[in-house]
PDB file of C-alpha atoms in Angstrom:
ATOM      1  CA  GLU D 531     -34.580-101.800-331.677  1.00 68.00           C
ATOM      2  CA  PRO D 532     -31.305-100.267-330.498  1.00 70.00           C
ATOM      3  CA  GLU D 533     -30.966 -99.857-326.771  1.00 88.00           C
ATOM      4  CA  VAL D 534     -28.682 -98.654-324.045  1.00 92.00           C
ATOM      5  CA  THR D 535     -27.423-101.517-321.920  1.00 94.00           C
ATOM      6  CA  GLN D 536     -26.076-101.276-318.395  1.00 96.00           C
ATOM      7  CA  THR D 537     -24.135-103.652-316.199  1.00 96.00           C
ATOM      8  CA  PRO D 538     -24.382-104.769-313.512  1.00 96.00           C
ATOM      9  CA  SER D 539     -28.109-104.633-312.923  1.00 95.00           C
ATOM     10  CA  HIS D 540     -27.500-104.741-309.179  1.00 96.00           C
ATOM     11  CA  GLN D 541     -24.325-104.352-307.159  1.00 97.00           C
ATOM     12  CA  VAL D 542     -23.883-104.574-303.437  1.00 97.00           C
ATOM     13  CA  THR D 543     -20.706-103.101-301.991  1.00 97.00           C
ATOM     14  CA  GLN D 544     -19.173-102.136-298.712  1.00 97.00           C
ATOM     15  CA  MET D 545     -18.774 -98.504-297.773  1.00 97.00           C
ATOM     16  CA  GLY D 546     -15.405 -97.176-298.911  1.00 97.00           C
ATOM     17  CA  GLN D 547     -15.077 -99.564-301.838  1.00 97.00           C
ATOM     18  CA  GLU D 548     -14.685 -98.471-305.429  1.00 97.00           C
ATOM     19  CA  VAL D 549     -17.490 -99.214-307.847  1.00 98.00           C
ATOM     20  CA  ILE D 550     -17.563 -99.059-311.631  1.00 97.00           C
ATOM     21  CA  LEU D 551     -20.881 -99.005-313.430  1.00 98.00           C
ATOM     22  CA  ARG D 552     -20.790 -99.764-317.116  1.00 96.00           C
ATOM     23  CA  CYS D 553     -22.947 -98.636-319.993  1.00 96.00           C
ATOM     24  CA  VAL D 554     -22.997 -99.429-323.687  1.00 95.00           C
ATOM     25  CA  PRO D 555     -24.765 -96.551-325.430  1.00 93.00           C
ATOM     26  CA  ILE D 556     -26.495 -96.844-328.775  1.00 90.00           C
ATOM     27  CA  SER D 557     -23.787 -97.256-331.371  1.00 86.00           C
ATOM     28  CA  ASN D 558     -24.043 -94.023-333.367  1.00 84.00           C
ATOM     29  CA  HIS D 559     -24.779 -91.828-330.380  1.00 88.00           C
ATOM     30  CA  LEU D 560     -22.355 -89.111-329.392  1.00 86.00           C
ATOM     31  CA  TYR D 561     -23.804 -87.662-326.208  1.00 89.00           C
ATOM     32  CA  PHE D 562     -23.737 -89.614-322.970  1.00 92.00           C
ATOM     33  CA  TYR D 563     -25.175 -89.014-319.546  1.00 94.00           C
ATOM     34  CA  TRP D 564     -25.458 -90.419-316.066  1.00 97.00           C
ATOM     35  CA  TYR D 565     -28.425 -89.856-313.818  1.00 97.00           C
ATOM     36  CA  ARG D 566     -29.250 -91.260-310.431  1.00 96.00           C
ATOM     37  CA  GLN D 567     -32.444 -91.944-308.528  1.00 94.00           C
ATOM     38  CA  ILE D 568     -32.360 -92.451-304.802  1.00 94.00           C
ATOM     39  CA  LEU D 569     -35.150 -94.806-303.778  1.00 90.00           C
ATOM     40  CA  GLY D 570     -38.483 -92.995-303.741  1.00 85.00           C
ATOM     41  CA  GLN D 571     -37.012 -89.736-304.990  1.00 87.00           C
ATOM     42  CA  LYS D 572     -36.778 -87.920-308.292  1.00 89.00           C
ATOM     43  CA  VAL D 573     -34.297 -88.662-311.014  1.00 93.00           C
ATOM     44  CA  GLU D 574     -31.272 -86.348-310.792  1.00 95.00           C
ATOM     45  CA  PHE D 575     -28.761 -85.371-313.448  1.00 95.00           C
ATOM     46  CA  LEU D 576     -25.153 -86.209-312.647  1.00 96.00           C
ATOM     47  CA  VAL D 577     -23.012 -85.558-315.701  1.00 95.00           C
ATOM     48  CA  SER D 578     -22.998 -85.144-319.464  1.00 92.00           C
ATOM     49  CA  PHE D 579     -20.140 -86.285-321.686  1.00 92.00           C
ATOM     50  CA  TYR D 580     -19.369 -85.384-325.265  1.00 89.00           C
ATOM     51  CA  ASN D 581     -16.272 -85.571-327.424  1.00 87.00           C
ATOM     52  CA  ASN D 582     -14.394 -87.423-324.703  1.00 89.00           C
ATOM     53  CA  GLU D 583     -14.875 -84.816-322.053  1.00 92.00           C
ATOM     54  CA  ILE D 584     -17.374 -83.732-319.461  1.00 93.00           C
ATOM     55  CA  SER D 585     -19.615 -81.010-320.840  1.00 90.00           C
ATOM     56  CA  GLU D 586     -21.610 -80.394-317.694  1.00 91.00           C
ATOM     57  CA  LYS D 587     -21.849 -81.831-314.199  1.00 93.00           C
ATOM     58  CA  SER D 588     -24.119 -81.284-311.250  1.00 94.00           C
ATOM     59  CA  GLU D 589     -23.117 -80.440-307.688  1.00 93.00           C
ATOM     60  CA  ILE D 590     -23.697 -84.092-306.831  1.00 93.00           C
ATOM     61  CA  PHE D 591     -20.858 -85.090-309.141  1.00 95.00           C
ATOM     62  CA  ASP D 592     -17.988 -84.375-306.772  1.00 93.00           C
ATOM     63  CA  ASP D 593     -14.410 -85.628-306.778  1.00 94.00           C
ATOM     64  CA  GLN D 594     -15.533 -89.114-305.796  1.00 95.00           C
ATOM     65  CA  PHE D 595     -17.140 -89.547-309.205  1.00 97.00           C
ATOM     66  CA  SER D 596     -15.490 -89.891-312.580  1.00 97.00           C
ATOM     67  CA  VAL D 597     -16.574 -90.921-316.048  1.00 96.00           C
ATOM     68  CA  GLU D 598     -14.725 -92.182-319.047  1.00 94.00           C
ATOM     69  CA  ARG D 599     -15.211 -93.807-322.406  1.00 91.00           C
ATOM     70  CA  PRO D 600     -12.224 -96.155-322.417  1.00 84.00           C
ATOM     71  CA  ASP D 601     -12.718 -97.983-325.686  1.00 84.00           C
ATOM     72  CA  GLY D 602     -15.165 -96.114-327.890  1.00 77.00           C
ATOM     73  CA  SER D 603     -18.107 -98.265-326.932  1.00 84.00           C
ATOM     74  CA  ASN D 604     -18.336 -98.463-323.142  1.00 92.00           C
ATOM     75  CA  PHE D 605     -19.151 -95.463-320.982  1.00 95.00           C
ATOM     76  CA  THR D 606     -18.342 -95.905-317.317  1.00 96.00           C
ATOM     77  CA  LEU D 607     -19.148 -94.209-314.052  1.00 97.00           C
ATOM     78  CA  LYS D 608     -16.666 -94.754-311.252  1.00 97.00           C
ATOM     79  CA  ILE D 609     -17.307 -94.000-307.615  1.00 97.00           C
ATOM     80  CA  ARG D 610     -13.962 -94.068-305.833  1.00 95.00           C
ATOM     81  CA  SER D 611     -14.969 -94.521-302.225  1.00 95.00           C
ATOM     82  CA  THR D 612     -18.632 -95.292-301.852  1.00 96.00           C
ATOM     83  CA  LYS D 613     -20.747 -93.803-299.095  1.00 96.00           C
ATOM     84  CA  LEU D 614     -24.056 -95.018-297.740  1.00 96.00           C
ATOM     85  CA  GLU D 615     -25.803 -92.127-299.477  1.00 95.00           C
ATOM     86  CA  ASP D 616     -24.547 -93.323-302.860  1.00 97.00           C
ATOM     87  CA  SER D 617     -27.103 -96.109-302.697  1.00 97.00           C
ATOM     88  CA  ALA D 618     -29.364 -95.425-305.655  1.00 97.00           C
ATOM     89  CA  MET D 619     -30.375 -96.505-309.115  1.00 96.00           C
ATOM     90  CA  TYR D 620     -27.929 -95.153-311.665  1.00 97.00           C
ATOM     91  CA  PHE D 621     -29.159 -94.584-315.193  1.00 96.00           C
ATOM     92  CA  CYS D 622     -27.039 -94.166-318.271  1.00 96.00           C
ATOM     93  CA  ALA D 623     -28.535 -92.310-321.225  1.00 93.00           C
ATOM     94  CA  SER D 624     -27.413 -91.456-324.718  1.00 91.00           C
ATOM     95  CA  ALA D 625     -28.511 -89.240-327.572  1.00 87.00           C
ATOM     96  CA  GLY D 626     -27.900 -89.202-331.288  1.00 78.00           C
ATOM     97  CA  PRO D 627     -25.559 -87.226-333.534  1.00 68.00           C
ATOM     98  CA  GLY D 628     -27.436 -83.944-333.644  1.00 59.00           C
ATOM     99  CA  GLY D 629     -28.651 -84.170-330.127  1.00 53.00           C
ATOM    100  CA  GLY D 630     -31.966 -83.768-331.787  1.00 48.00           C
ATOM    101  CA  ALA D 631     -35.071 -82.258-330.374  1.00 48.00           C
ATOM    102  CA  GLY D 632     -36.542 -85.332-328.837  1.00 56.00           C
ATOM    103  CA  GLU D 633     -35.695 -88.584-327.288  1.00 73.00           C
ATOM    104  CA  LEU D 634     -32.987 -89.271-324.767  1.00 83.00           C
ATOM    105  CA  PHE D 635     -32.540 -93.048-324.543  1.00 88.00           C
ATOM    106  CA  PHE D 636     -32.141 -94.450-321.051  1.00 91.00           C
ATOM    107  CA  GLY D 637     -30.739 -97.785-320.018  1.00 92.00           C
ATOM    108  CA  GLU D 638     -32.506-100.045-317.560  1.00 92.00           C
ATOM    109  CA  GLY D 639     -30.417 -98.822-314.666  1.00 94.00           C
ATOM    110  CA  SER D 640     -27.865-100.245-312.259  1.00 96.00           C
ATOM    111  CA  ARG D 641     -28.991-100.510-308.676  1.00 96.00           C
ATOM    112  CA  LEU D 642     -26.164 -99.790-306.232  1.00 98.00           C
ATOM    113  CA  THR D 643     -26.523-100.772-302.611  1.00 97.00           C
ATOM    114  CA  VAL D 644     -23.831 -99.555-300.226  1.00 97.00           C
ATOM    115  CA  LEU D 645     -23.662-101.319-296.868  1.00 96.00           C
TER     116      LEU D 645
ATOM    117  CA  ALA A 839     -37.402 -73.280-306.491  1.00 70.00           C
ATOM    118  CA  GLN A 840     -38.755 -76.399-308.134  1.00 79.00           C
ATOM    119  CA  LYS A 841     -38.364 -76.379-311.867  1.00 92.00           C
ATOM    120  CA  ILE A 842     -40.894 -79.152-312.445  1.00 96.00           C
ATOM    121  CA  THR A 843     -43.913 -79.646-310.223  1.00 96.00           C
ATOM    122  CA  GLN A 844     -46.109 -82.703-310.292  1.00 97.00           C
ATOM    123  CA  THR A 845     -48.830 -82.182-307.721  1.00 95.00           C
ATOM    124  CA  GLN A 846     -50.403 -85.630-307.873  1.00 95.00           C
ATOM    125  CA  PRO A 847     -48.340 -88.167-305.940  1.00 93.00           C
ATOM    126  CA  GLY A 848     -50.703 -90.991-306.898  1.00 94.00           C
ATOM    127  CA  MET A 849     -53.784 -91.734-308.927  1.00 95.00           C
ATOM    128  CA  PHE A 850     -56.150 -94.615-309.468  1.00 96.00           C
ATOM    129  CA  VAL A 851     -57.812 -94.959-312.843  1.00 97.00           C
ATOM    130  CA  GLN A 852     -60.129 -97.572-314.236  1.00 97.00           C
ATOM    131  CA  GLU A 853     -59.181 -99.556-317.272  1.00 97.00           C
ATOM    132  CA  LYS A 854     -60.300 -97.952-320.551  1.00 97.00           C
ATOM    133  CA  GLU A 855     -60.720 -94.532-318.973  1.00 97.00           C
ATOM    134  CA  ALA A 856     -58.582 -91.508-319.791  1.00 97.00           C
ATOM    135  CA  VAL A 857     -56.281 -89.992-317.189  1.00 97.00           C
ATOM    136  CA  THR A 858     -54.560 -86.616-317.031  1.00 98.00           C
ATOM    137  CA  LEU A 859     -51.292 -86.207-315.197  1.00 98.00           C
ATOM    138  CA  ASP A 860     -50.448 -82.668-314.212  1.00 98.00           C
ATOM    139  CA  CYS A 861     -47.110 -80.997-314.755  1.00 98.00           C
ATOM    140  CA  THR A 862     -46.155 -77.367-314.362  1.00 97.00           C
ATOM    141  CA  TYR A 863     -42.740 -75.960-315.022  1.00 97.00           C
ATOM    142  CA  ASP A 864     -40.716 -72.896-314.255  1.00 96.00           C
ATOM    143  CA  THR A 865     -38.203 -71.409-316.639  1.00 94.00           C
ATOM    144  CA  SER A 866     -37.184 -68.029-317.955  1.00 92.00           C
ATOM    145  CA  ASP A 867     -35.740 -69.546-321.134  1.00 91.00           C
ATOM    146  CA  GLN A 868     -37.661 -68.980-324.337  1.00 92.00           C
ATOM    147  CA  SER A 869     -36.467 -72.268-325.770  1.00 90.00           C
ATOM    148  CA  TYR A 870     -36.984 -75.439-323.794  1.00 92.00           C
ATOM    149  CA  GLY A 871     -38.234 -78.973-324.162  1.00 92.00           C
ATOM    150  CA  LEU A 872     -40.686 -80.956-322.103  1.00 94.00           C
ATOM    151  CA  PHE A 873     -40.636 -84.719-321.732  1.00 94.00           C
ATOM    152  CA  TRP A 874     -42.694 -87.434-320.156  1.00 96.00           C
ATOM    153  CA  TYR A 875     -41.178 -90.733-319.067  1.00 94.00           C
ATOM    154  CA  LYS A 876     -42.776 -93.878-317.708  1.00 95.00           C
ATOM    155  CA  GLN A 877     -41.056 -95.951-315.042  1.00 93.00           C
ATOM    156  CA  PRO A 878     -42.633 -99.365-314.428  1.00 93.00           C
ATOM    157  CA  SER A 879     -41.902-101.300-311.276  1.00 90.00           C
ATOM    158  CA  SER A 880     -38.978-102.953-313.053  1.00 87.00           C
ATOM    159  CA  GLY A 881     -37.215 -99.587-312.927  1.00 86.00           C
ATOM    160  CA  GLU A 882     -36.349 -98.676-316.502  1.00 86.00           C
ATOM    161  CA  MET A 883     -37.128 -95.221-317.863  1.00 89.00           C
ATOM    162  CA  ILE A 884     -39.277 -95.309-320.978  1.00 90.00           C
ATOM    163  CA  PHE A 885     -39.627 -92.216-323.135  1.00 89.00           C
ATOM    164  CA  LEU A 886     -43.244 -91.385-323.936  1.00 93.00           C
ATOM    165  CA  ILE A 887     -43.533 -87.977-325.544  1.00 93.00           C
ATOM    166  CA  TYR A 888     -41.737 -84.709-326.211  1.00 91.00           C
ATOM    167  CA  GLN A 889     -42.926 -81.130-326.699  1.00 93.00           C
ATOM    168  CA  GLY A 890     -40.712 -78.285-327.812  1.00 92.00           C
ATOM    169  CA  SER A 891     -41.505 -74.803-326.587  1.00 93.00           C
ATOM    170  CA  TYR A 892     -41.853 -73.526-330.135  1.00 93.00           C
ATOM    171  CA  ASP A 893     -44.050 -76.381-331.308  1.00 90.00           C
ATOM    172  CA  GLU A 894     -47.447 -74.982-332.160  1.00 88.00           C
ATOM    173  CA  GLN A 895     -49.241 -78.303-332.109  1.00 94.00           C
ATOM    174  CA  ASN A 896     -49.650 -80.444-329.028  1.00 95.00           C
ATOM    175  CA  ALA A 897     -47.538 -83.567-329.269  1.00 94.00           C
ATOM    176  CA  THR A 898     -49.234 -86.928-329.654  1.00 95.00           C
ATOM    177  CA  GLU A 899     -47.815 -90.456-329.624  1.00 94.00           C
ATOM    178  CA  GLY A 900     -50.419 -93.158-329.900  1.00 96.00           C
ATOM    179  CA  ARG A 901     -52.494 -93.121-326.714  1.00 97.00           C
ATOM    180  CA  TYR A 902     -50.349 -90.364-325.220  1.00 97.00           C
ATOM    181  CA  SER A 903     -50.930 -86.688-325.820  1.00 97.00           C
ATOM    182  CA  LEU A 904     -49.397 -83.662-324.218  1.00 97.00           C
ATOM    183  CA  ASN A 905     -51.669 -80.757-323.368  1.00 97.00           C
ATOM    184  CA  PHE A 906     -49.231 -77.877-323.696  1.00 97.00           C
ATOM    185  CA  GLN A 907     -50.391 -74.555-322.319  1.00 96.00           C
ATOM    186  CA  LYS A 908     -47.444 -72.257-322.645  1.00 95.00           C
ATOM    187  CA  ALA A 909     -48.922 -69.205-320.955  1.00 95.00           C
ATOM    188  CA  ARG A 910     -49.812 -71.294-317.923  1.00 96.00           C
ATOM    189  CA  LYS A 911     -46.494 -73.159-318.072  1.00 96.00           C
ATOM    190  CA  SER A 912     -48.217 -76.481-317.953  1.00 97.00           C
ATOM    191  CA  ALA A 913     -47.542 -79.685-319.877  1.00 98.00           C
ATOM    192  CA  ASN A 914     -50.084 -82.240-318.789  1.00 98.00           C
ATOM    193  CA  LEU A 915     -49.930 -85.808-320.071  1.00 98.00           C
ATOM    194  CA  VAL A 916     -53.166 -87.403-321.182  1.00 98.00           C
ATOM    195  CA  ILE A 917     -53.330 -91.170-321.466  1.00 97.00           C
ATOM    196  CA  SER A 918     -56.404 -92.303-323.321  1.00 96.00           C
ATOM    197  CA  ALA A 919     -58.046 -95.704-322.929  1.00 96.00           C
ATOM    198  CA  SER A 920     -55.894 -96.775-319.959  1.00 97.00           C
ATOM    199  CA  GLN A 921     -54.575-100.317-319.883  1.00 97.00           C
ATOM    200  CA  LEU A 922     -53.390-102.411-316.956  1.00 97.00           C
ATOM    201  CA  GLY A 923     -49.883-102.146-318.343  1.00 96.00           C
ATOM    202  CA  ASP A 924     -50.006 -98.377-317.883  1.00 97.00           C
ATOM    203  CA  SER A 925     -49.604 -98.848-314.125  1.00 98.00           C
ATOM    204  CA  ALA A 926     -46.284 -97.137-313.405  1.00 97.00           C
ATOM    205  CA  MET A 927     -44.600 -94.008-312.136  1.00 95.00           C
ATOM    206  CA  TYR A 928     -44.749 -91.128-314.603  1.00 97.00           C
ATOM    207  CA  PHE A 929     -42.179 -88.361-314.645  1.00 96.00           C
ATOM    208  CA  CYS A 930     -42.379 -84.979-316.292  1.00 97.00           C
ATOM    209  CA  ALA A 931     -39.030 -83.445-317.199  1.00 95.00           C
ATOM    210  CA  MET A 932     -37.691 -80.284-318.782  1.00 94.00           C
ATOM    211  CA  ARG A 933     -34.603 -79.350-320.693  1.00 91.00           C
ATOM    212  CA  GLU A 934     -33.710 -75.682-320.672  1.00 89.00           C
ATOM    213  CA  ALA A 935     -31.803 -74.083-323.526  1.00 81.00           C
ATOM    214  CA  THR A 936     -29.082 -72.893-321.180  1.00 78.00           C
ATOM    215  CA  ASP A 937     -28.286 -76.458-320.105  1.00 77.00           C
ATOM    216  CA  SER A 938     -26.435 -79.150-322.018  1.00 74.00           C
ATOM    217  CA  TRP A 939     -28.729 -80.972-324.377  1.00 73.00           C
ATOM    218  CA  GLY A 940     -29.355 -84.102-322.356  1.00 81.00           C
ATOM    219  CA  LYS A 941     -29.609 -82.471-318.952  1.00 88.00           C
ATOM    220  CA  LEU A 942     -33.166 -83.009-317.890  1.00 91.00           C
ATOM    221  CA  GLN A 943     -34.741 -81.787-314.689  1.00 93.00           C
ATOM    222  CA  PHE A 944     -37.345 -84.184-313.407  1.00 95.00           C
ATOM    223  CA  GLY A 945     -40.428 -83.770-311.304  1.00 96.00           C
ATOM    224  CA  ALA A 946     -41.197 -85.955-308.322  1.00 94.00           C
ATOM    225  CA  GLY A 947     -43.446 -88.217-310.363  1.00 95.00           C
ATOM    226  CA  THR A 948     -47.006 -89.454-310.241  1.00 97.00           C
ATOM    227  CA  GLN A 949     -47.768 -93.086-309.431  1.00 96.00           C
ATOM    228  CA  VAL A 950     -50.600 -94.368-311.600  1.00 98.00           C
ATOM    229  CA  VAL A 951     -52.477 -97.544-310.773  1.00 98.00           C
ATOM    230  CA  VAL A 952     -54.886 -98.848-313.382  1.00 97.00           C
ATOM    231  CA  THR A 953     -57.644-101.036-311.971  1.00 96.00           C
ATOM    232  CA  PRO A 954     -59.796-103.564-313.860  1.00 94.00           C
TER     233      PRO A 954
END
């Protein structure tokens, strides 16, 4: 069964360091998303990406965050200068050609710990 | 205001019994979608079931069914014949027509523990 894969599964970093989280969406999918979940809290939308540009972003997604699809398969989330409050589980998700009416496929998440 | 409200922070259910997880939503859009996801302790988000606002029939997927009451703005998840492997956090989510397709708004979740 096709799946969204994310690396790393867990990253520990020092405050102020840059972090890149990587995602490989399902191969024929065209819509890509990042979500985050701070420990014990709800899942929050960060950004949606389609046709090589951001289509929507939340207020959380400030100038410290960026996304790109550098090579047609990977989809990355970069945090330029991490803060303690960036510690969270980050989920990548993708959806098929029509968007469709149903399923949004999530990856298994990348846990980021900022010290 | 909360878009998705899950009033049950946690529930215990005995194996083989049915359980209903509550979800109410708030939107002024006529077109929207409602989702349920399962998050086991390992952390991944597993899609369970989807209901479109214009769907006349309640959605069902195996042991999962969605009790959609549009006038009450509720979308409760029913898990029949609970299994130990159903122990997880369950999230209700909504997509509004005015948002980009994959932008879901999640509730706070309900932790379900299935006991033997």
